[in-house]
CSV table of C-alpha atoms and ligand atoms in Angstrom, one decimal:
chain,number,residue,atom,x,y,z
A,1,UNK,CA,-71.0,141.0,57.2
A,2,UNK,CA,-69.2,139.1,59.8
A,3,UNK,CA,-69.6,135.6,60.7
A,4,UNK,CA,-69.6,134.1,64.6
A,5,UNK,CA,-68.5,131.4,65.2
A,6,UNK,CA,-65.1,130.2,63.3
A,7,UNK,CA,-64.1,126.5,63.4
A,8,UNK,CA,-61.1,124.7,62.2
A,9,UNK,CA,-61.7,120.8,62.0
A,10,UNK,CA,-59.2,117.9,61.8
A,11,UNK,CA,-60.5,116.2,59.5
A,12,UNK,CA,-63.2,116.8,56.7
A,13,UNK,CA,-66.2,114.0,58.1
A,14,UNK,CA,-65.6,115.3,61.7
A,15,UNK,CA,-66.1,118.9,59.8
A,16,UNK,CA,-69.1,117.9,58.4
A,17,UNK,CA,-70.4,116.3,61.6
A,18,UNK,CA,-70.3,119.8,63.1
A,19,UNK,CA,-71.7,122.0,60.3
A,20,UNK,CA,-74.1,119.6,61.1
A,21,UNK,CA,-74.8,120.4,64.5
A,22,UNK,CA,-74.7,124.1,63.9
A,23,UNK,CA,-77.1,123.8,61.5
A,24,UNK,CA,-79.4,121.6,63.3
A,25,UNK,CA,-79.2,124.3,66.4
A,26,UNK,CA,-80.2,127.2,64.0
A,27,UNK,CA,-76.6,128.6,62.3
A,28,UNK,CA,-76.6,129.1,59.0
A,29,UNK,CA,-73.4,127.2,58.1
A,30,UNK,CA,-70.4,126.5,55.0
A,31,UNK,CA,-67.9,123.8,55.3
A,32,UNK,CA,-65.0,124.9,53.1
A,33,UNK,CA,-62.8,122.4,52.2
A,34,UNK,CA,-58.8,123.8,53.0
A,35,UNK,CA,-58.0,127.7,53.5
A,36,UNK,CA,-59.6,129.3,50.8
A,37,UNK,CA,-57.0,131.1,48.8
A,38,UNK,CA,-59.2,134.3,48.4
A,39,UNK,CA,-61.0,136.8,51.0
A,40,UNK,CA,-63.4,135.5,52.9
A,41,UNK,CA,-66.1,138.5,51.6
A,42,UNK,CA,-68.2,136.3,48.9
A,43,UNK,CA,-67.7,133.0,51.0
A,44,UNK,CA,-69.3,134.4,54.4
A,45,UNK,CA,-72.5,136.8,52.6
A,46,UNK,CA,-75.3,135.9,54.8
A,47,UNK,CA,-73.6,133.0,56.8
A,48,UNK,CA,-73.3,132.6,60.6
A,49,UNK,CA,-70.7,129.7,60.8
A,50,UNK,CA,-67.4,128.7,58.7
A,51,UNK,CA,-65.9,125.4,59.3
A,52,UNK,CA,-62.8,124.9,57.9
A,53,UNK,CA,-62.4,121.4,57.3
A,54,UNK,CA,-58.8,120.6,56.9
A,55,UNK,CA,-56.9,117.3,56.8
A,56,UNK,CA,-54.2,117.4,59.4
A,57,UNK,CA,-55.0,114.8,61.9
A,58,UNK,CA,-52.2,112.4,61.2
A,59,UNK,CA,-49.7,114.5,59.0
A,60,UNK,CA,-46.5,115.9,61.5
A,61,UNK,CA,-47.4,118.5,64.0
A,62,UNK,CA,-45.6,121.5,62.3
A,63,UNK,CA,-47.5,121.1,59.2
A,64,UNK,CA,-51.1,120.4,61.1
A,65,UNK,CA,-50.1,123.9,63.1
A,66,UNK,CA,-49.2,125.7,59.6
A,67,UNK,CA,-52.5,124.5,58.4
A,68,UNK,CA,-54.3,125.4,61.6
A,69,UNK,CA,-52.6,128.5,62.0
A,70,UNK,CA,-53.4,130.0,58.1
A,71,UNK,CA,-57.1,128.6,58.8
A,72,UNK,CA,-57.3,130.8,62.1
A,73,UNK,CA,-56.0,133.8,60.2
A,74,UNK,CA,-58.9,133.3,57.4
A,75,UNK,CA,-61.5,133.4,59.8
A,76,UNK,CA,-60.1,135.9,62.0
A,77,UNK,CA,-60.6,138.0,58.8
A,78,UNK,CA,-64.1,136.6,58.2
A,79,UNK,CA,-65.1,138.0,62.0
A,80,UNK,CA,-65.3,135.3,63.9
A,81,UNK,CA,-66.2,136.4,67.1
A,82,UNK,CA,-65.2,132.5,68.9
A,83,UNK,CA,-62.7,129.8,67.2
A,84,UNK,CA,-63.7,126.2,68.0
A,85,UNK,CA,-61.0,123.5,67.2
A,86,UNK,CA,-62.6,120.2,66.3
A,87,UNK,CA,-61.5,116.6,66.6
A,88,UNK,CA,-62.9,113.7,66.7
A,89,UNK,CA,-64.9,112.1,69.6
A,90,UNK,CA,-62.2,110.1,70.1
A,91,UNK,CA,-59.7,112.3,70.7
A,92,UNK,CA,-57.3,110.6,67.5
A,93,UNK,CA,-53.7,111.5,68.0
A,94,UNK,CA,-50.6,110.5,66.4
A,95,UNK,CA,-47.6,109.7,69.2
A,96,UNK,CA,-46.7,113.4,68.6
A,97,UNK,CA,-50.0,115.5,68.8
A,98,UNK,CA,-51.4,116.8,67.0
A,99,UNK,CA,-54.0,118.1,69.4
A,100,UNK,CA,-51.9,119.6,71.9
A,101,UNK,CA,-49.3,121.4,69.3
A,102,UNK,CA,-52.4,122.9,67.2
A,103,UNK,CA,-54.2,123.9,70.4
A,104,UNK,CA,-51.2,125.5,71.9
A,105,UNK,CA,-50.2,127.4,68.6
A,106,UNK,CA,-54.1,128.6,68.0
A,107,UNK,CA,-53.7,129.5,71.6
A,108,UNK,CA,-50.7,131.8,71.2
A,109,UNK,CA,-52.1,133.1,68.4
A,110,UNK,CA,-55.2,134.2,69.9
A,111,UNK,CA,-53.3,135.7,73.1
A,112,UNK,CA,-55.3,133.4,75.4
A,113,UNK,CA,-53.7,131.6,78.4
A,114,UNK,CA,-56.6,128.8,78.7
A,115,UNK,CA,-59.2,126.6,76.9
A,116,UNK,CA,-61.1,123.3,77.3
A,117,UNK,CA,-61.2,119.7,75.8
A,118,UNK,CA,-63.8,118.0,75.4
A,119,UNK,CA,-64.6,115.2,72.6
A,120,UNK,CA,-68.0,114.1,74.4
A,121,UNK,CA,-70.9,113.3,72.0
A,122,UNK,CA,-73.4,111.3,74.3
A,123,UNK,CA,-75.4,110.5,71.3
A,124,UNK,CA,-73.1,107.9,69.8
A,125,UNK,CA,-71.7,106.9,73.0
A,126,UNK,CA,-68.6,108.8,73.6
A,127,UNK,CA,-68.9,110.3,77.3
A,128,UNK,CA,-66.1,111.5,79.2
A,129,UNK,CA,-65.8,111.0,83.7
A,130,UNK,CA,-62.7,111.6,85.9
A,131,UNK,CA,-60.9,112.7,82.3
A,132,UNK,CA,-61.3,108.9,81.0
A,133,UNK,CA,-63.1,108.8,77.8
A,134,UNK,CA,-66.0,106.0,77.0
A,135,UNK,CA,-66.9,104.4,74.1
A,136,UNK,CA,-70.6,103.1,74.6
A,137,UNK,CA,-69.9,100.7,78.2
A,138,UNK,CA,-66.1,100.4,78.0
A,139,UNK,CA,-62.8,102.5,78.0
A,140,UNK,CA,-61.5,104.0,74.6
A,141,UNK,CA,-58.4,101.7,75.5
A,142,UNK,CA,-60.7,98.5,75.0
A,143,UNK,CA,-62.9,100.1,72.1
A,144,UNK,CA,-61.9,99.0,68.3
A,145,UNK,CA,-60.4,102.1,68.8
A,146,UNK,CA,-56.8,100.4,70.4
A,147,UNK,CA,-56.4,98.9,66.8
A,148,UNK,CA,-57.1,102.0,64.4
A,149,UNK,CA,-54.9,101.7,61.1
A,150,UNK,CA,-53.4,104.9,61.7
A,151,UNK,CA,-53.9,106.6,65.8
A,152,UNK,CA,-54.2,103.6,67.8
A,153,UNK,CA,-55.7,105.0,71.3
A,154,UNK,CA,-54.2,102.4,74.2
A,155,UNK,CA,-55.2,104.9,76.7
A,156,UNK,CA,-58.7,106.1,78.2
A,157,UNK,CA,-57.0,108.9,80.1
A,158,UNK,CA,-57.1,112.1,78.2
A,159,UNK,CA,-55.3,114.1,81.2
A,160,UNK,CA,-52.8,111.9,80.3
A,161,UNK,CA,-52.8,111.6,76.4
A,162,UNK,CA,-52.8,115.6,76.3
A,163,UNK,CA,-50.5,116.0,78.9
A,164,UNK,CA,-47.8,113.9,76.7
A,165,UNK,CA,-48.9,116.5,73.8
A,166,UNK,CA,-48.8,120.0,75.6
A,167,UNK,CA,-45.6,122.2,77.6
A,168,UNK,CA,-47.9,123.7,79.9
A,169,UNK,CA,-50.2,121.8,82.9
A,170,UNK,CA,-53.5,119.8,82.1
A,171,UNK,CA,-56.4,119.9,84.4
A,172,UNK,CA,-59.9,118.2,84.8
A,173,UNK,CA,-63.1,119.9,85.4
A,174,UNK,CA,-65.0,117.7,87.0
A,175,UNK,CA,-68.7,116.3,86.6
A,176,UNK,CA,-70.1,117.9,89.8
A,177,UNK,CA,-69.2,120.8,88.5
A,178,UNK,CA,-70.1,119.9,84.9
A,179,UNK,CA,-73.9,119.6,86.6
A,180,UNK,CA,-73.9,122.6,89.2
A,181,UNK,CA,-74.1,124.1,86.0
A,182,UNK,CA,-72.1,127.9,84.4
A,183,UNK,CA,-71.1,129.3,87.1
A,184,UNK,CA,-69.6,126.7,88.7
A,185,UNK,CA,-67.9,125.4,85.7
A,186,UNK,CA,-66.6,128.9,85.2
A,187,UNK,CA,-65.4,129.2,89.1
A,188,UNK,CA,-63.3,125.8,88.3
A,189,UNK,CA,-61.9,127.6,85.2
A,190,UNK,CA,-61.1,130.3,87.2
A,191,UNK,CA,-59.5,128.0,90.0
A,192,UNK,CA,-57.3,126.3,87.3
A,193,UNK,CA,-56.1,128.9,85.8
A,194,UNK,CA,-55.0,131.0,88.8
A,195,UNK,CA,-53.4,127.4,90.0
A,196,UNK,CA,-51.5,127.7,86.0
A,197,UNK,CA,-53.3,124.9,84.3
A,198,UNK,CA,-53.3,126.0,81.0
A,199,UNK,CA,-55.3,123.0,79.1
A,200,UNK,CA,-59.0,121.3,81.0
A,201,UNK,CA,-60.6,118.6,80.0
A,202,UNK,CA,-64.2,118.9,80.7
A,203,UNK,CA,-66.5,115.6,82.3
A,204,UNK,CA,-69.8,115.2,80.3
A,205,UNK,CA,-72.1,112.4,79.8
A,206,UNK,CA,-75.8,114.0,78.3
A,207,UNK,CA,-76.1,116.4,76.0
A,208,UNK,CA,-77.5,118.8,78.8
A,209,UNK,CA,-73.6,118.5,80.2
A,210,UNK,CA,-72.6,119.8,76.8
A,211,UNK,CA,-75.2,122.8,77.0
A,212,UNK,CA,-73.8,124.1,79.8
A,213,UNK,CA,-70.6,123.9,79.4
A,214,UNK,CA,-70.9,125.7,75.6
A,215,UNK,CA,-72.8,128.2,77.9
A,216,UNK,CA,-69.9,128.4,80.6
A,217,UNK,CA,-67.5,129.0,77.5
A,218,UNK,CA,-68.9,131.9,76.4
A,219,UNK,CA,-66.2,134.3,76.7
A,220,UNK,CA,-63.3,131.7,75.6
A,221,UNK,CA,-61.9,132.8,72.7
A,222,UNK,CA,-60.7,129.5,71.7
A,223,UNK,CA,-62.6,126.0,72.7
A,224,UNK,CA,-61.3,122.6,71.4
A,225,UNK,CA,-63.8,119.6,71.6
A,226,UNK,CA,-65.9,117.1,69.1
A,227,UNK,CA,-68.9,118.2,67.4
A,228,UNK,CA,-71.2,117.8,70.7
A,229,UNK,CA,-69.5,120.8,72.1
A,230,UNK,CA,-71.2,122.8,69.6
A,231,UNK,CA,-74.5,121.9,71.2
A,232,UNK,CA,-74.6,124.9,73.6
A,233,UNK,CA,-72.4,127.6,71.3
A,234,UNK,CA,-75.6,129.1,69.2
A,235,UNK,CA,-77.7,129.6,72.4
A,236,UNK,CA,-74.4,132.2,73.5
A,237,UNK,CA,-74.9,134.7,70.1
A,238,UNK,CA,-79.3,134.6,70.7
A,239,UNK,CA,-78.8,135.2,73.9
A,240,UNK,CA,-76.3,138.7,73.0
A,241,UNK,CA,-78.9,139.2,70.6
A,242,UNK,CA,-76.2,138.1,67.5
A,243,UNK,CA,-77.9,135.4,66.2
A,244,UNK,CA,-81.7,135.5,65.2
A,245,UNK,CA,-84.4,132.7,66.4
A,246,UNK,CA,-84.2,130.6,63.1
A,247,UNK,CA,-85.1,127.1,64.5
A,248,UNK,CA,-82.7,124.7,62.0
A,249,UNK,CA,-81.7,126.0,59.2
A,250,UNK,CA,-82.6,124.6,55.9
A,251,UNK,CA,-80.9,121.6,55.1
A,252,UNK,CA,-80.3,121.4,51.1
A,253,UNK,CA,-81.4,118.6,49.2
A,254,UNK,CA,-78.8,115.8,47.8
A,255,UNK,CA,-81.3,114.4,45.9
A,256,UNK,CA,-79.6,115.2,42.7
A,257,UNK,CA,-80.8,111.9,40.4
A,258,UNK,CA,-77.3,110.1,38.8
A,259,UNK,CA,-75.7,106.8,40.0
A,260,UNK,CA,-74.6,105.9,43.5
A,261,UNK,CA,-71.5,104.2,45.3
A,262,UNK,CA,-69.9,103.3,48.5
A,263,UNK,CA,-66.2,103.8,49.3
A,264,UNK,CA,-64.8,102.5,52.0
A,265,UNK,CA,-61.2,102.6,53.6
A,266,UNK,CA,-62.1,103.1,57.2
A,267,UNK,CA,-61.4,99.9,59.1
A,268,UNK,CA,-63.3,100.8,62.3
A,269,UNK,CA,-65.7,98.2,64.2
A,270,UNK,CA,-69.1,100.1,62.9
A,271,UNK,CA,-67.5,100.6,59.2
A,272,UNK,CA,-66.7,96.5,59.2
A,273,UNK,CA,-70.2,95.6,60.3
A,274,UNK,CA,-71.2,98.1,57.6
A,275,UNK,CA,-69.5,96.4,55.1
A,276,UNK,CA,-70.8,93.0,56.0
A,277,UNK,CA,-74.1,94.0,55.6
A,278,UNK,CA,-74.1,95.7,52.3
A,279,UNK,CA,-72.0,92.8,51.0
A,280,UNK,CA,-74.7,90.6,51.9
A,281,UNK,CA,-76.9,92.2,49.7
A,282,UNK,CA,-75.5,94.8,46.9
A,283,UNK,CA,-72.6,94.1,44.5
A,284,UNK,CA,-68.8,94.5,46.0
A,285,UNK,CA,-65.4,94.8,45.4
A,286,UNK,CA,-62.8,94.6,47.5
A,287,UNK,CA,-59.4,96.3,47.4
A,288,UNK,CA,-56.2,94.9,48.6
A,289,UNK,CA,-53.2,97.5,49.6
A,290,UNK,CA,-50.5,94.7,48.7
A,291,UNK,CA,-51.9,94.4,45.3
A,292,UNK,CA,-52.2,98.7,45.0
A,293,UNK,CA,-48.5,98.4,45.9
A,294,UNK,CA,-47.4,96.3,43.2
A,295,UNK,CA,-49.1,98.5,40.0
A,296,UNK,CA,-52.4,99.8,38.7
A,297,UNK,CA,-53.9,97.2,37.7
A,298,UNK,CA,-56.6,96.3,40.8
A,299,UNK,CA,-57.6,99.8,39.8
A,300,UNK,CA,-58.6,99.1,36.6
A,301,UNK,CA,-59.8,96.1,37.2
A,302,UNK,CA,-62.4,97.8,39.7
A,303,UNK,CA,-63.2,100.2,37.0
A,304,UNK,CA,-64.0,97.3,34.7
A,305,UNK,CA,-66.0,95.8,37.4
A,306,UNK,CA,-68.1,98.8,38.0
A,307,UNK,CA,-69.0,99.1,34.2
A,308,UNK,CA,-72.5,98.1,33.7
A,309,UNK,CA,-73.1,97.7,37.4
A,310,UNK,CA,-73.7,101.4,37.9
A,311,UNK,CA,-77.0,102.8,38.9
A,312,UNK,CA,-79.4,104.3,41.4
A,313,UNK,CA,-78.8,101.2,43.7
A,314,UNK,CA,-75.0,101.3,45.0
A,315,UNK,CA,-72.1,99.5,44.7
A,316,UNK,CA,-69.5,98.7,47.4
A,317,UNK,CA,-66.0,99.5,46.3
A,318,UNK,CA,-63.9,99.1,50.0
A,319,UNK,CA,-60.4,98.7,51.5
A,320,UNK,CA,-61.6,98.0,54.5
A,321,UNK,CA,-60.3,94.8,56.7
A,322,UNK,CA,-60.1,93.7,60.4
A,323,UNK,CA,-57.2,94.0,62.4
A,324,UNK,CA,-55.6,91.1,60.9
A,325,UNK,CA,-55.7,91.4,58.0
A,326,UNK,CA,-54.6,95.6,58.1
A,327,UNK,CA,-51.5,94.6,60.9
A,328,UNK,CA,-50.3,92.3,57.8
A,329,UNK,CA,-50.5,95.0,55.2
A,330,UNK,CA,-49.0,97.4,57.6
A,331,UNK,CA,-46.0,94.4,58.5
A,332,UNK,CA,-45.0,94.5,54.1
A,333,UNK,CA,-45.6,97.6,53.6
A,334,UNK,CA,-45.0,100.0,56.6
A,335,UNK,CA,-48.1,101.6,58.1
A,336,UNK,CA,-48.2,105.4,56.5
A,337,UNK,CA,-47.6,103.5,53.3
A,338,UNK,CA,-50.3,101.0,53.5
A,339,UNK,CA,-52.4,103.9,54.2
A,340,UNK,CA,-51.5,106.4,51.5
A,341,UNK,CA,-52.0,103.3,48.9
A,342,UNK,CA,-55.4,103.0,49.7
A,343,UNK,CA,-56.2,106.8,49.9
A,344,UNK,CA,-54.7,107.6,46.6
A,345,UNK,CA,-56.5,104.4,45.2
A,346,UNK,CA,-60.0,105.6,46.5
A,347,UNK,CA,-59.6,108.9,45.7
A,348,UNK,CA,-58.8,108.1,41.9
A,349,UNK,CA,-61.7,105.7,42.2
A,350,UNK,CA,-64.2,108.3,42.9
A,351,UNK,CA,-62.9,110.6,40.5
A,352,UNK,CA,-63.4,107.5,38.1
A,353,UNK,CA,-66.9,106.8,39.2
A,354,UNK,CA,-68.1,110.7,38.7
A,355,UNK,CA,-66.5,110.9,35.1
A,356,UNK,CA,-68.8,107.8,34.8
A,357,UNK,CA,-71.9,109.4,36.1
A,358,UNK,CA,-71.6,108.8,39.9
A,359,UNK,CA,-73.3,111.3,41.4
A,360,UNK,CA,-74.3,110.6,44.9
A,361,UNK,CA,-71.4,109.0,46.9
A,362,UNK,CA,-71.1,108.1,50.6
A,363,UNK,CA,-67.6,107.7,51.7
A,364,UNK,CA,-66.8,105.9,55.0
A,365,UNK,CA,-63.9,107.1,57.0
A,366,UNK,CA,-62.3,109.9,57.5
A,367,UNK,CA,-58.8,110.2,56.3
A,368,UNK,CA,-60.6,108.1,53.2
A,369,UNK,CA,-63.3,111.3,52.9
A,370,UNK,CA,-60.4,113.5,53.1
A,371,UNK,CA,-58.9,111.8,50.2
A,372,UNK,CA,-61.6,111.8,48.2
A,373,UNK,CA,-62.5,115.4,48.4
A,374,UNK,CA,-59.4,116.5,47.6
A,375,UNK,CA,-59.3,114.3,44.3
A,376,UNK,CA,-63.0,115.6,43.2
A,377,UNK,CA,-61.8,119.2,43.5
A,378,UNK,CA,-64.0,120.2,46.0
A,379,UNK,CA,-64.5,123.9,47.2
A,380,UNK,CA,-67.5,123.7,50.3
A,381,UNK,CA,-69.8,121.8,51.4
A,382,UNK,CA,-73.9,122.5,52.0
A,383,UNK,CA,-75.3,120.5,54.7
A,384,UNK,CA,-78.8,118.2,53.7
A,385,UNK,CA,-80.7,115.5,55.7
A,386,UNK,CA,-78.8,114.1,58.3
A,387,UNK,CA,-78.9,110.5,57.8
A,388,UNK,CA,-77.4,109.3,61.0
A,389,UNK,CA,-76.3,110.9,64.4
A,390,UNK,CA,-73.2,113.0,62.9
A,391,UNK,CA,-73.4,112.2,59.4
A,392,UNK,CA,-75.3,114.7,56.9
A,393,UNK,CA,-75.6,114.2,53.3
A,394,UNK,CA,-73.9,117.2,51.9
A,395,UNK,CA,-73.8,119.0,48.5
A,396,UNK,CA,-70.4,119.4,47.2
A,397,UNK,CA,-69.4,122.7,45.0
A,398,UNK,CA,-66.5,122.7,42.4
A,399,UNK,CA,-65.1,125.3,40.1
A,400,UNK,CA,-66.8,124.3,36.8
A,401,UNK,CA,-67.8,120.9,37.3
A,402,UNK,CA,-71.7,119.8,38.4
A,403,UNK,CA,-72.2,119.1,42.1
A,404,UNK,CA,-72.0,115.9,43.8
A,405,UNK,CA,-74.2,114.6,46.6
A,406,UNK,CA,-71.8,113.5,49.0
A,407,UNK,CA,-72.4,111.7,52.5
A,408,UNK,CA,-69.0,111.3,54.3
A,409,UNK,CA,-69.5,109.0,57.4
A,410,UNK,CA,-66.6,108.9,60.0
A,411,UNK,CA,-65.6,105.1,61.1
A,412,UNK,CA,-67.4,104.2,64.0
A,413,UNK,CA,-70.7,106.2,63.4
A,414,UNK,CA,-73.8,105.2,61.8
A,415,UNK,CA,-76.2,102.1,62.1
A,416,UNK,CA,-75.3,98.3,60.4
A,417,UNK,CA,-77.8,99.4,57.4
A,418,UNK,CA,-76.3,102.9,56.6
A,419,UNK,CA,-75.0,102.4,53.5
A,420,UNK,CA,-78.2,101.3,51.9
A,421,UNK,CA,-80.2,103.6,53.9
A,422,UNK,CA,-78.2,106.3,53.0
A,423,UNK,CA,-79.8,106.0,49.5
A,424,UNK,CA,-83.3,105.1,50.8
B,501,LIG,P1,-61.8,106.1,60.4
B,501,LIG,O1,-62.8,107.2,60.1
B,501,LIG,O2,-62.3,104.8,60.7
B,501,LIG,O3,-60.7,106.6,61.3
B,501,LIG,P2,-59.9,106.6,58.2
B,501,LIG,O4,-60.2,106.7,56.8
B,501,LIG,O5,-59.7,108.0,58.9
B,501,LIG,O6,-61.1,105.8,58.9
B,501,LIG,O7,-58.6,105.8,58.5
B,501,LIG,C1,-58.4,104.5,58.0
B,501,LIG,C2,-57.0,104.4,57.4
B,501,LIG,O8,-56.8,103.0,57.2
B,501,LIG,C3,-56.9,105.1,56.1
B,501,LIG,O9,-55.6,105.8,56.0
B,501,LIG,C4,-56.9,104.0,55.1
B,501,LIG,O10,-56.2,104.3,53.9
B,501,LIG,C5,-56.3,102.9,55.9
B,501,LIG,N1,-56.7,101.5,55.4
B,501,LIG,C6,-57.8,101.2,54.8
B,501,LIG,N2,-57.9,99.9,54.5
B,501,LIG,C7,-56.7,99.4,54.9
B,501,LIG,C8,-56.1,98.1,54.8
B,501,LIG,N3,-56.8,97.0,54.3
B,501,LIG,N4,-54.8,97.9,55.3
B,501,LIG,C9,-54.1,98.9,55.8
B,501,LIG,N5,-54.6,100.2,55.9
B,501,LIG,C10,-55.9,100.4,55.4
């Protein structure tokens, strides 16, 4: 058996939130968390899609392509027919990629001269015209996106932002052409190439954009983009006859009884109101990284505040602040640092919380998710009910240890109530 589509993802929510889509448009699909050390034989039996959900976004470019690279190789042995680089809908970069590097490495790789960009996902807001990306009614520069903790975007442009990532020409392929439809957004490939651009992001604003430019992609052996790119991808293997008619796919069920909790340590606009909300109404604790810097001991007081408070409603255990309050933390304590404090405290939270019968967790942002699943020793992810656009509860798998329900929600996405409805 051989799979079709490969993916590699960024970072493991935005990994999710496309074995979501794939599964939604009828591919059976695994999320495995990191290259798996072994074959890819046992992993791939009966499966049509393998995300690789890695966490590279903000570590330095050589080590994101490493990753990226060994990823590629692992799926290339799986089968995959068509690699798809994900990011996130925001296109998140450090100052030094690592979008470009990893696309232009997976690109030599896989002895191709061109591919697209395209981080569109019309369903929670993110369109892209004239190359300038939208979040809802404004620019990415203006979203809470120009204050993230750790990629700070300051510029709408993605011509531009890639360009300053990438050693060969960026292009744009335009709306008009986006809605002539595939053969006119495969005739402005064509033009671009011949003219040497090597890297084209792609206009869309509906989701009908998105199906026909997965549809004009066909034959690219590599396409780079956010999970809405996916939309059009399983249409291409039905329509070779490679795929049968399945409808969606059968989500699992998370509903696997134990207690619940929140962690937070994404600082993005949706993730505060998030936490507002639940705040208002479910018991909370709040982590400070100035305190995580000085010792242990805000860990183990949260522990000791979670005792007794466990249950099938959740708790809120969160790092999250506004801009504020994260520029100070970031001002003492340099901003990777401030970061990694909170990661490694979340992540040995959570492994706290199962070894105290959590088992349903929603985690809320991604770096934070990436964190976390690495601490629980977790091997792959099923997809279940999606409880918001892009965010799926999932059931985790570990060598020798029950499964988890988990639900990991990237910053900006979901609704003010998610964290309760989550559990609803
Ligand atoms: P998002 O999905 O919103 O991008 P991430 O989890 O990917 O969220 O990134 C948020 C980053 O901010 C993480 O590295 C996290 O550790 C860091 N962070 C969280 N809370 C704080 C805080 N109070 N001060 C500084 N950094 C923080």
């Amino acid at each position: 058996m051989a799979i079709l589509l490969g993916a590699i993802a960024d970072d493991f929510t935005g990994a999710t939130d496309l074995a979501n889509t794939l599964v939604r448009q009828g591919m059976r699909t695994v999320q495995l968390i990191e290259v798996p050390a072994g074959p890819a034989a046992t992993a791939i039996d009966g499966v049509d899609a393998v995300v690789i959900a890695l966490k590279s976004r903000t570590i330095p470019a050589a080590a994101a392509v490493a990753q990226s690279l060994a990823a590629l190789d692992w799926l290339q042995n799986a089968g995959a027919r068509q690699v798809l680089f994900k990011y996130c809908s925001t296109f998140d970069s450090t100052a030094e990629g690592n979008i470009g590097p990893v696309a232009e490495a997976l690109m030599a790789a896989l002895d191709t001269d061109f591919t697209i960009y395209c981080p569109a996902f019309p369903e929670n807001g993110r369109t892209i015209f004239k190359g300038y990306l939208f979040v809802g009614d404004g620019l990415l520069s203006e979203s809470g996106m120009r204050d993230h903790p750790l990629t700070p975007m300051r510029d709408a442009s993605l011509v531009r932002v890639l360009a300053a990532q990438t050693t060969r020409p960026v292009g744009l392929v335009p709306l008009s052409a986006v809605s002539d439809g595939p053969t006119a957004i495969r005739a402005t490939f064509d033009r671009l190439r011949q003219a040497g651009t090597a890297h084209a992001i792609v206009d869309a604003v509906t989701d009908a954009d998105l199906h026909r430019l997965g549809e004009a992609a066909s034959d690219l052996p590599l396409i780079t983009g956010g999970s809405g790119l996916a939309l059009g991808l399983p249409e291409n293997f039905r329509r070779q006859g490679l795929l049968p008619n399945r409808g969606e796919t059968a989500a699992v069920s998370a509903d696997l009884g134990g207690a619940t909790a929140v962690l937070s340590g994404s600082c993005s606009v949706a993730t505060l109101a998030q936490n507002a909300y639940m705040r208002a109404r479910r018991p909370s604790f709040q982590l400070d990284p100035q305190a995580l810097a000085e010792s242990d001991e805000q860990i183990a007081q949260a522990f000791d505040w979670a005792a007794g408070r466990l249950g099938a409603a959740p708790i809120l255990i969160s790092a999250s602040a506004p801009p504020d309050a994260v520029r100070a933390a970031q001002d003492a304590l340099g901003r990777e640092r401030a970061g990694a404090l909170v990661e490694a405290a979340l992540a040995r939270i959570a492994r706290g919380l199962v070894d105290r019968g959590v088992r349903r967790l929603v985690v809320a942002g991604g770096e934070s998710s990436g964190a976390v699943v690495q601490a629980l020793g977790v091997r792959a992810l099923a997809i279940g009910r999606q409880i918001d656009p892009g965010v799926p509860w999932t059931v985790a798998s570990r060598d020798g240890a029950p499964p988890l329900a988990l639900a990991l929600k990237s910053g900006n996405f979901g609704g003010e109530d998610f964290f309760l409805r989550a559990f609803a």
